[in-house]
PDB file of N, CA, C and O in Angstrom, chain B, residues numbered from 101:
ATOM      1  N   LEU B 101     111.929  92.847  88.503  1.00  0.00           N
ATOM      2  CA  LEU B 101     110.725  92.446  86.888  1.00  0.00           C
ATOM      3  C   LEU B 101     110.879  93.417  85.771  1.00  0.00           C
ATOM      4  O   LEU B 101     110.921  94.595  86.126  1.00  0.00           O
ATOM      5  N   ASP B 102     110.964  93.197  84.612  1.00  0.00           N
ATOM      6  CA  ASP B 102     111.218  93.906  83.439  1.00  0.00           C
ATOM      7  C   ASP B 102     110.241  93.847  82.504  1.00  0.00           C
ATOM      8  O   ASP B 102     109.779  92.794  82.065  1.00  0.00           O
ATOM      9  N   ASP B 103     109.858  95.106  82.131  1.00  0.00           N
ATOM     10  CA  ASP B 103     108.537  95.244  80.494  1.00  0.00           C
ATOM     11  C   ASP B 103     108.805  95.450  79.798  1.00  0.00           C
ATOM     12  O   ASP B 103     109.353  96.552  79.820  1.00  0.00           O
ATOM     13  N   ASP B 104     108.773  94.620  78.170  1.00  0.00           N
ATOM     14  CA  ASP B 104     109.440  95.317  77.438  1.00  0.00           C
ATOM     15  C   ASP B 104     108.560  96.167  76.712  1.00  0.00           C
ATOM     16  O   ASP B 104     108.511  95.836  75.528  1.00  0.00           O
ATOM     17  N   GLY B 105     107.585  97.508  77.106  1.00  0.00           N
ATOM     18  CA  GLY B 105     107.076  98.091  77.064  1.00  0.00           C
ATOM     19  C   GLY B 105     105.840  97.448  75.634  1.00  0.00           C
ATOM     20  O   GLY B 105     104.855  97.838  75.007  1.00  0.00           O
ATOM     21  N   VAL B 106     106.293  96.854  75.687  1.00  0.00           N
ATOM     22  CA  VAL B 106     105.147  96.312  74.266  1.00  0.00           C
ATOM     23  C   VAL B 106     103.854  95.440  74.624  1.00  0.00           C
ATOM     24  O   VAL B 106     102.885  95.358  73.869  1.00  0.00           O
ATOM     25  N   SER B 107     103.945  94.824  75.809  1.00  0.00           N
ATOM     26  CA  SER B 107     103.286  94.042  76.170  1.00  0.00           C
ATOM     27  C   SER B 107     101.828  94.728  76.681  1.00  0.00           C
ATOM     28  O   SER B 107     101.537  95.884  76.375  1.00  0.00           O
ATOM     29  N   ASP B 108     100.765  93.688  77.670  1.00  0.00           N
ATOM     30  CA  ASP B 108      99.839  94.090  78.303  1.00  0.00           C
ATOM     31  C   ASP B 108     100.175  93.800  79.729  1.00  0.00           C
ATOM     32  O   ASP B 108      99.663  94.398  80.675  1.00  0.00           O
ATOM     33  N   ILE B 109     101.444  92.444  79.874  1.00  0.00           N
ATOM     34  CA  ILE B 109     101.360  91.395  80.990  1.00  0.00           C
ATOM     35  C   ILE B 109     101.698  92.622  82.434  1.00  0.00           C
ATOM     36  O   ILE B 109     101.378  92.394  83.601  1.00  0.00           O
ATOM     37  N   PRO B 110     102.180  93.487  82.097  1.00  0.00           N
ATOM     38  CA  PRO B 110     101.953  94.254  83.180  1.00  0.00           C
ATOM     39  C   PRO B 110     100.964  95.291  84.179  1.00  0.00           C
ATOM     40  O   PRO B 110     100.951  95.681  85.347  1.00  0.00           O
ATOM     41  N   ARG B 111     100.310  95.428  83.160  1.00  0.00           N
ATOM     42  CA  ARG B 111      98.929  95.603  83.795  1.00  0.00           C
ATOM     43  C   ARG B 111      98.420  94.205  83.614  1.00  0.00           C
ATOM     44  O   ARG B 111      97.790  94.533  82.608  1.00  0.00           O
ATOM     45  N   ARG B 112      98.277  93.526  83.672  1.00  0.00           N
ATOM     46  CA  ARG B 112      97.868  92.359  84.177  1.00  0.00           C
ATOM     47  C   ARG B 112      98.499  91.618  85.173  1.00  0.00           C
ATOM     48  O   ARG B 112      98.379  90.420  85.431  1.00  0.00           O
ATOM     49  N   LEU B 113      99.199  92.492  85.715  1.00  0.00           N
ATOM     50  CA  LEU B 113     100.166  90.917  86.429  1.00  0.00           C
ATOM     51  C   LEU B 113      99.955  92.323  88.330  1.00  0.00           C
ATOM     52  O   LEU B 113     100.447  93.405  88.649  1.00  0.00           O
ATOM     53  N   ARG B 114      99.328  91.695  88.743  1.00  0.00           N
ATOM     54  CA  ARG B 114      98.616  91.868  90.358  1.00  0.00           C
ATOM     55  C   ARG B 114      98.043  91.195  91.130  1.00  0.00           C
ATOM     56  O   ARG B 114      97.282  90.407  90.570  1.00  0.00           O
ATOM     57  N   ASN B 115      98.058  91.102  92.732  1.00  0.00           N
ATOM     58  CA  ASN B 115      97.507  90.147  93.176  1.00  0.00           C
ATOM     59  C   ASN B 115      99.009  88.879  93.097  1.00  0.00           C
ATOM     60  O   ASN B 115      98.941  87.761  92.585  1.00  0.00           O
ATOM     61  N   PHE B 116     100.505  89.624  93.898  1.00  0.00           N
ATOM     62  CA  PHE B 116     101.182  88.689  93.284  1.00  0.00           C
ATOM     63  C   PHE B 116     101.772  88.655  94.828  1.00  0.00           C
ATOM     64  O   PHE B 116     101.784  89.474  95.747  1.00  0.00           O
ATOM     65  N   ASP B 117     102.345  87.058  94.629  1.00  0.00           N
ATOM     66  CA  ASP B 117     103.523  87.215  96.282  1.00  0.00           C
ATOM     67  C   ASP B 117     104.880  86.735  95.240  1.00  0.00           C
ATOM     68  O   ASP B 117     104.958  86.027  94.236  1.00  0.00           O
ATOM     69  N   ILE B 118     105.932  87.571  96.108  1.00  0.00           N
ATOM     70  CA  ILE B 118     107.500  86.836  96.032  1.00  0.00           C
ATOM     71  C   ILE B 118     107.630  86.205  97.332  1.00  0.00           C
ATOM     72  O   ILE B 118     107.219  86.568  98.434  1.00  0.00           O
ATOM     73  N   ASP B 119     108.353  85.086  96.937  1.00  0.00           N
ATOM     74  CA  ASP B 119     108.559  84.307  97.844  1.00  0.00           C
ATOM     75  C   ASP B 119     109.999  83.507  97.831  1.00  0.00           C
ATOM     76  O   ASP B 119     110.423  83.063  96.763  1.00  0.00           O
ATOM     77  N   ILE B 120     110.627  83.363  98.879  1.00  0.00           N
ATOM     78  CA  ILE B 120     111.993  83.086  98.795  1.00  0.00           C
ATOM     79  C   ILE B 120     111.933  81.935  99.280  1.00  0.00           C
ATOM     80  O   ILE B 120     111.008  81.512  99.973  1.00  0.00           O
ATOM     81  N   PHE B 121     113.101  81.226  98.893  1.00  0.00           N
ATOM     82  CA  PHE B 121     112.843  79.695  99.756  1.00  0.00           C
ATOM     83  C   PHE B 121     114.751  79.531  99.663  1.00  0.00           C
ATOM     84  O   PHE B 121     115.205  79.956  98.601  1.00  0.00           O
ATOM     85  N   GLU B 122     115.552  79.104 100.430  1.00  0.00           N
ATOM     86  CA  GLU B 122     116.678  78.187 101.247  1.00  0.00           C
ATOM     87  C   GLU B 122     117.546  77.416 100.312  1.00  0.00           C
ATOM     88  O   GLU B 122     118.715  77.212  99.986  1.00  0.00           O
ATOM     89  N   GLN B 123     115.984  77.022 100.005  1.00  0.00           N
ATOM     90  CA  GLN B 123     116.836  74.993  99.335  1.00  0.00           C
ATOM     91  C   GLN B 123     115.333  75.496  97.509  1.00  0.00           C
ATOM     92  O   GLN B 123     114.408  76.241  97.185  1.00  0.00           O
ATOM     93  N   ASP B 124     116.339  74.190  96.949  1.00  0.00           N
ATOM     94  CA  ASP B 124     115.520  74.503  95.620  1.00  0.00           C
ATOM     95  C   ASP B 124     114.018  74.220  95.849  1.00  0.00           C
ATOM     96  O   ASP B 124     114.484  73.156  96.257  1.00  0.00           O
ATOM     97  N   PRO B 125     113.168  74.152  95.940  1.00  0.00           N
ATOM     98  CA  PRO B 125     111.230  74.135  96.136  1.00  0.00           C
ATOM     99  C   PRO B 125     111.048  72.971  95.308  1.00  0.00           C
ATOM    100  O   PRO B 125     110.507  71.961  95.758  1.00  0.00           O
ATOM    101  N   ARG B 126     111.595  73.078  93.766  1.00  0.00           N
ATOM    102  CA  ARG B 126     111.631  71.526  93.109  1.00  0.00           C
ATOM    103  C   ARG B 126     111.266  70.620  93.860  1.00  0.00           C
ATOM    104  O   ARG B 126     110.286  69.879  93.774  1.00  0.00           O
ATOM    105  N   GLN B 127     112.375  70.699  94.906  1.00  0.00           N
ATOM    106  CA  GLN B 127     113.050  69.047  95.306  1.00  0.00           C
ATOM    107  C   GLN B 127     112.327  68.750  95.808  1.00  0.00           C
ATOM    108  O   GLN B 127     111.862  67.617  95.695  1.00  0.00           O
ATOM    109  N   LEU B 128     111.785  69.850  96.799  1.00  0.00           N
ATOM    110  CA  LEU B 128     111.268  68.935  98.137  1.00  0.00           C
ATOM    111  C   LEU B 128     110.051  68.417  98.144  1.00  0.00           C
ATOM    112  O   LEU B 128     109.188  68.969  97.460  1.00  0.00           O
ATOM    113  N   ALA B 129     109.664  67.019  99.072  1.00  0.00           N
ATOM    114  CA  ALA B 129     108.790  66.403  98.673  1.00  0.00           C
ATOM    115  C   ALA B 129     107.124  66.872  98.095  1.00  0.00           C
ATOM    116  O   ALA B 129     106.364  66.524  97.192  1.00  0.00           O
ATOM    117  N   ASN B 130     107.127  68.171  99.573  1.00  0.00           N
ATOM    118  CA  ASN B 130     105.005  68.920  98.912  1.00  0.00           C
ATOM    119  C   ASN B 130     105.502  69.733  97.477  1.00  0.00           C
ATOM    120  O   ASN B 130     104.637  70.118  96.690  1.00  0.00           O
ATOM    121  N   PHE B 131     106.642  69.913  97.260  1.00  0.00           N
ATOM    122  CA  PHE B 131     106.784  71.047  95.478  1.00  0.00           C
ATOM    123  C   PHE B 131     104.958  70.409  95.021  1.00  0.00           C
ATOM    124  O   PHE B 131     104.396  69.321  95.142  1.00  0.00           O
ATOM    125  N   PRO B 132     104.700  71.255  94.682  1.00  0.00           N
ATOM    126  CA  PRO B 132     104.068  72.645  94.250  1.00  0.00           C
ATOM    127  C   PRO B 132     103.756  73.264  95.675  1.00  0.00           C
ATOM    128  O   PRO B 132     104.033  74.461  95.738  1.00  0.00           O
ATOM    129  N   ASN B 133     103.299  72.771  96.697  1.00  0.00           N
ATOM    130  CA  ASN B 133     102.052  73.040  97.816  1.00  0.00           C
ATOM    131  C   ASN B 133     103.029  73.880  98.493  1.00  0.00           C
ATOM    132  O   ASN B 133     102.193  74.264  99.312  1.00  0.00           O
ATOM    133  N   ILE B 134     104.275  74.606  98.918  1.00  0.00           N
ATOM    134  CA  ILE B 134     105.056  74.236  99.647  1.00  0.00           C
ATOM    135  C   ILE B 134     104.837  75.906 100.150  1.00  0.00           C
ATOM    136  O   ILE B 134     104.534  76.392  99.061  1.00  0.00           O
ATOM    137  N   THR B 135     104.808  77.085 101.152  1.00  0.00           N
ATOM    138  CA  THR B 135     105.757  78.176 101.343  1.00  0.00           C
ATOM    139  C   THR B 135     106.946  78.085 101.557  1.00  0.00           C
ATOM    140  O   THR B 135     107.594  77.159 102.043  1.00  0.00           O
ATOM    141  N   GLY B 136     107.379  79.498 101.025  1.00  0.00           N
ATOM    142  CA  GLY B 136     108.300  79.962 101.137  1.00  0.00           C
ATOM    143  C   GLY B 136     108.201  81.019 101.920  1.00  0.00           C
ATOM    144  O   GLY B 136     107.121  81.524 102.229  1.00  0.00           O
ATOM    145  N   ASN B 137     109.880  81.633 102.486  1.00  0.00           N
ATOM    146  CA  ASN B 137     109.357  82.667 103.214  1.00  0.00           C
ATOM    147  C   ASN B 137     108.606  84.115 102.457  1.00  0.00           C
ATOM    148  O   ASN B 137     109.481  84.717 101.835  1.00  0.00           O
ATOM    149  N   LEU B 138     107.818  84.517 102.395  1.00  0.00           N
ATOM    150  CA  LEU B 138     106.969  85.709 102.204  1.00  0.00           C
ATOM    151  C   LEU B 138     107.766  87.414 102.052  1.00  0.00           C
ATOM    152  O   LEU B 138     107.744  88.345 102.858  1.00  0.00           O
ATOM    153  N   CYS B 139     108.350  87.323 100.839  1.00  0.00           N
ATOM    154  CA  CYS B 139     109.358  88.592 100.390  1.00  0.00           C
ATOM    155  C   CYS B 139     108.204  89.997 100.103  1.00  0.00           C
ATOM    156  O   CYS B 139     108.169  91.096 100.656  1.00  0.00           O
ATOM    157  N   TYR B 140     107.739  89.684  99.520  1.00  0.00           N
ATOM    158  CA  TYR B 140     106.356  90.816  99.037  1.00  0.00           C
ATOM    159  C   TYR B 140     105.062  90.121  98.677  1.00  0.00           C
ATOM    160  O   TYR B 140     104.834  88.914  98.591  1.00  0.00           O
ATOM    161  N   HIS B 141     104.265  91.164  98.485  1.00  0.00           N
ATOM    162  CA  HIS B 141     102.858  91.499  98.390  1.00  0.00           C
ATOM    163  C   HIS B 141     102.610  92.236  97.286  1.00  0.00           C
ATOM    164  O   HIS B 141     102.583  93.399  97.689  1.00  0.00           O
ATOM    165  N   GLN B 142     102.412  92.220  96.120  1.00  0.00           N
ATOM    166  CA  GLN B 142     101.718  92.853  95.139  1.00  0.00           C
ATOM    167  C   GLN B 142      99.870  92.656  95.035  1.00  0.00           C
ATOM    168  O   GLN B 142      99.369  91.532  94.990  1.00  0.00           O
ATOM    169  N   THR B 143      99.150  93.749  95.014  1.00  0.00           N
ATOM    170  CA  THR B 143      98.232  94.317  95.230  1.00  0.00           C
ATOM    171  C   THR B 143      97.554  94.270  94.210  1.00  0.00           C
ATOM    172  O   THR B 143      96.814  93.446  93.673  1.00  0.00           O
ATOM    173  N   SER B 144      98.102  95.820  93.907  1.00  0.00           N
ATOM    174  CA  SER B 144      97.663  96.868  92.449  1.00  0.00           C
ATOM    175  C   SER B 144      98.114  96.471  91.294  1.00  0.00           C
ATOM    176  O   SER B 144      98.765  95.426  91.306  1.00  0.00           O
ATOM    177  N   SER B 145      97.930  97.094  90.125  1.00  0.00           N
ATOM    178  CA  SER B 145      98.555  96.120  88.515  1.00  0.00           C
ATOM    179  C   SER B 145      99.841  97.925  88.461  1.00  0.00           C
ATOM    180  O   SER B 145      99.736  99.120  88.737  1.00  0.00           O
ATOM    181  N   ALA B 146     100.980  96.885  87.880  1.00  0.00           N
ATOM    182  CA  ALA B 146     101.573  97.373  87.535  1.00  0.00           C
ATOM    183  C   ALA B 146     101.840  98.603  86.529  1.00  0.00           C
ATOM    184  O   ALA B 146     101.284  99.551  87.084  1.00  0.00           O
ATOM    185  N   SER B 147     102.234  98.920  85.700  1.00  0.00           N
ATOM    186  CA  SER B 147     102.454  99.888  84.452  1.00  0.00           C
ATOM    187  C   SER B 147     103.505 100.057  83.589  1.00  0.00           C
ATOM    188  O   SER B 147     104.555 100.247  84.203  1.00  0.00           O
ATOM    189  N   ASN B 148     103.643 100.060  82.150  1.00  0.00           N
ATOM    190  CA  ASN B 148     104.864  99.515  82.303  1.00  0.00           C
ATOM    191  C   ASN B 148     106.587 100.281  82.304  1.00  0.00           C
ATOM    192  O   ASN B 148     107.119 101.251  81.763  1.00  0.00           O
ATOM    193  N   GLU B 149     106.994  99.207  83.229  1.00  0.00           N
ATOM    194  CA  GLU B 149     108.064 100.242  83.540  1.00  0.00           C
ATOM    195  C   GLU B 149     109.106  98.803  84.032  1.00  0.00           C
ATOM    196  O   GLU B 149     109.038  97.588  83.849  1.00  0.00           O
ATOM    197  N   THR B 150     109.985  99.674  84.687  1.00  0.00           N
ATOM    198  CA  THR B 150     110.536  97.905  85.513  1.00  0.00           C
ATOM    199  C   THR B 150     110.819  98.376  87.045  1.00  0.00           C
ATOM    200  O   THR B 150     110.884  99.599  87.169  1.00  0.00           O
ATOM    201  N   TYR B 151     110.961  97.777  87.981  1.00  0.00           N
ATOM    202  CA  TYR B 151     110.348  97.091  88.437  1.00  0.00           C
ATOM    203  C   TYR B 151     111.680  97.186  89.843  1.00  0.00           C
ATOM    204  O   TYR B 151     112.712  97.126  89.174  1.00  0.00           O
ATOM    205  N   LEU B 152     112.051  97.277  91.084  1.00  0.00           N
ATOM    206  CA  LEU B 152     112.804  96.537  91.811  1.00  0.00           C
ATOM    207  C   LEU B 152     112.031  96.113  92.670  1.00  0.00           C
ATOM    208  O   LEU B 152     111.532  97.168  93.062  1.00  0.00           O
ATOM    209  N   TYR B 153     111.311  94.879  93.570  1.00  0.00           N
ATOM    210  CA  TYR B 153     111.015  94.796  94.655  1.00  0.00           C
ATOM    211  C   TYR B 153     111.879  94.459  95.977  1.00  0.00           C
ATOM    212  O   TYR B 153     112.378  93.387  96.320  1.00  0.00           O
ATOM    213  N   ASN B 154     111.889  95.292  96.393  1.00  0.00           N
ATOM    214  CA  ASN B 154     112.675  95.022  98.091  1.00  0.00           C
ATOM    215  C   ASN B 154     111.729  94.452  99.409  1.00  0.00           C
ATOM    216  O   ASN B 154     110.775  95.053  99.903  1.00  0.00           O
ATOM    217  N   CYS B 155     112.347  92.934  99.889  1.00  0.00           N
ATOM    218  CA  CYS B 155     111.219  92.439 100.257  1.00  0.00           C
ATOM    219  C   CYS B 155     110.858  93.329 101.678  1.00  0.00           C
ATOM    220  O   CYS B 155     111.863  93.889 102.118  1.00  0.00           O
ATOM    221  N   THR B 156     109.967  93.498 102.251  1.00  0.00           N
ATOM    222  CA  THR B 156     109.676  94.397 103.303  1.00  0.00           C
ATOM    223  C   THR B 156     110.426  93.975 104.683  1.00  0.00           C
ATOM    224  O   THR B 156     109.909  94.366 105.730  1.00  0.00           O
ATOM    225  N   ALA B 157     111.111  93.528 104.719  1.00  0.00           N
ATOM    226  CA  ALA B 157     111.496  92.522 105.626  1.00  0.00           C
ATOM    227  C   ALA B 157     112.848  91.695 105.846  1.00  0.00           C
ATOM    228  O   ALA B 157     112.649  90.520 105.538  1.00  0.00           O
ATOM    229  N   PRO B 158     113.847  91.870 106.175  1.00  0.00           N
ATOM    230  CA  PRO B 158     114.935  91.197 105.563  1.00  0.00           C
ATOM    231  C   PRO B 158     115.056  89.551 105.571  1.00  0.00           C
ATOM    232  O   PRO B 158     115.211  89.116 106.713  1.00  0.00           O
ATOM    233  N   VAL B 159     115.015  88.471 104.464  1.00  0.00           N
ATOM    234  CA  VAL B 159     114.983  87.124 104.109  1.00  0.00           C
ATOM    235  C   VAL B 159     116.460  87.033 103.484  1.00  0.00           C
ATOM    236  O   VAL B 159     117.238  87.752 102.858  1.00  0.00           O
ATOM    237  N   VAL B 160     116.388  85.553 104.087  1.00  0.00           N
ATOM    238  CA  VAL B 160     117.813  84.847 103.493  1.00  0.00           C
ATOM    239  C   VAL B 160     117.484  83.701 102.545  1.00  0.00           C
ATOM    240  O   VAL B 160     116.912  82.709 102.999  1.00  0.00           O
ATOM    241  N   GLY B 161     117.809  83.776 101.258  1.00  0.00           N
ATOM    242  CA  GLY B 161     116.939  82.632 100.356  1.00  0.00           C
ATOM    243  C   GLY B 161     117.820  82.834  99.163  1.00  0.00           C
ATOM    244  O   GLY B 161     118.033  83.974  98.749  1.00  0.00           O
ATOM    245  N   ARG B 162     118.517  81.426  98.403  1.00  0.00           N
ATOM    246  CA  ARG B 162     118.548  81.742  97.282  1.00  0.00           C
ATOM    247  C   ARG B 162     117.476  82.385  96.010  1.00  0.00           C
ATOM    248  O   ARG B 162     117.671  83.498  95.522  1.00  0.00           O
ATOM    249  N   TYR B 163     116.506  81.614  95.650  1.00  0.00           N
ATOM    250  CA  TYR B 163     115.488  80.327  95.235  1.00  0.00           C
ATOM    251  C   TYR B 163     114.199  81.608  95.050  1.00  0.00           C
ATOM    252  O   TYR B 163     113.674  81.971  96.103  1.00  0.00           O
ATOM    253  N   VAL B 164     113.904  82.010  94.248  1.00  0.00           N
ATOM    254  CA  VAL B 164     112.501  83.186  94.141  1.00  0.00           C
ATOM    255  C   VAL B 164     111.719  82.507  93.297  1.00  0.00           C
ATOM    256  O   VAL B 164     112.060  81.826  92.330  1.00  0.00           O
ATOM    257  N   ARG B 165     110.510  82.758  93.770  1.00  0.00           N
ATOM    258  CA  ARG B 165     109.047  82.592  93.204  1.00  0.00           C
ATOM    259  C   ARG B 165     108.446  83.440  93.155  1.00  0.00           C
ATOM    260  O   ARG B 165     108.516  84.202  94.120  1.00  0.00           O
ATOM    261  N   LEU B 166     108.009  83.608  92.618  1.00  0.00           N
ATOM    262  CA  LEU B 166     106.629  84.323  91.590  1.00  0.00           C
ATOM    263  C   LEU B 166     105.549  84.007  92.219  1.00  0.00           C
ATOM    264  O   LEU B 166     106.134  83.153  92.885  1.00  0.00           O
ATOM    265  N   ILE B 167     104.003  83.912  92.769  1.00  0.00           N
ATOM    266  CA  ILE B 167     102.681  83.368  92.834  1.00  0.00           C
ATOM    267  C   ILE B 167     101.941  84.164  92.531  1.00  0.00           C
ATOM    268  O   ILE B 167     101.715  85.084  93.318  1.00  0.00           O
ATOM    269  N   VAL B 168     101.247  84.099  91.192  1.00  0.00           N
ATOM    270  CA  VAL B 168      99.903  85.016  90.505  1.00  0.00           C
ATOM    271  C   VAL B 168      99.277  84.791  91.211  1.00  0.00           C
ATOM    272  O   VAL B 168      98.126  85.225  91.176  1.00  0.00           O
TER     273      VAL B 168
END
């Protein structure tokens, strides 16, 4: 995630999950109520800077979804 350093979005961005999917989840019948492979869970607020989130365990997939 990258911030422009001007907005307060990073401060408000907390308690989110990063899910990874092998297929485009929008094409699946039960979208948006589908759960992907959890890559990362963030609880605290961020500050105004660029973040590189690494999955806590190896996850294979092409599609990324940020759930706030």
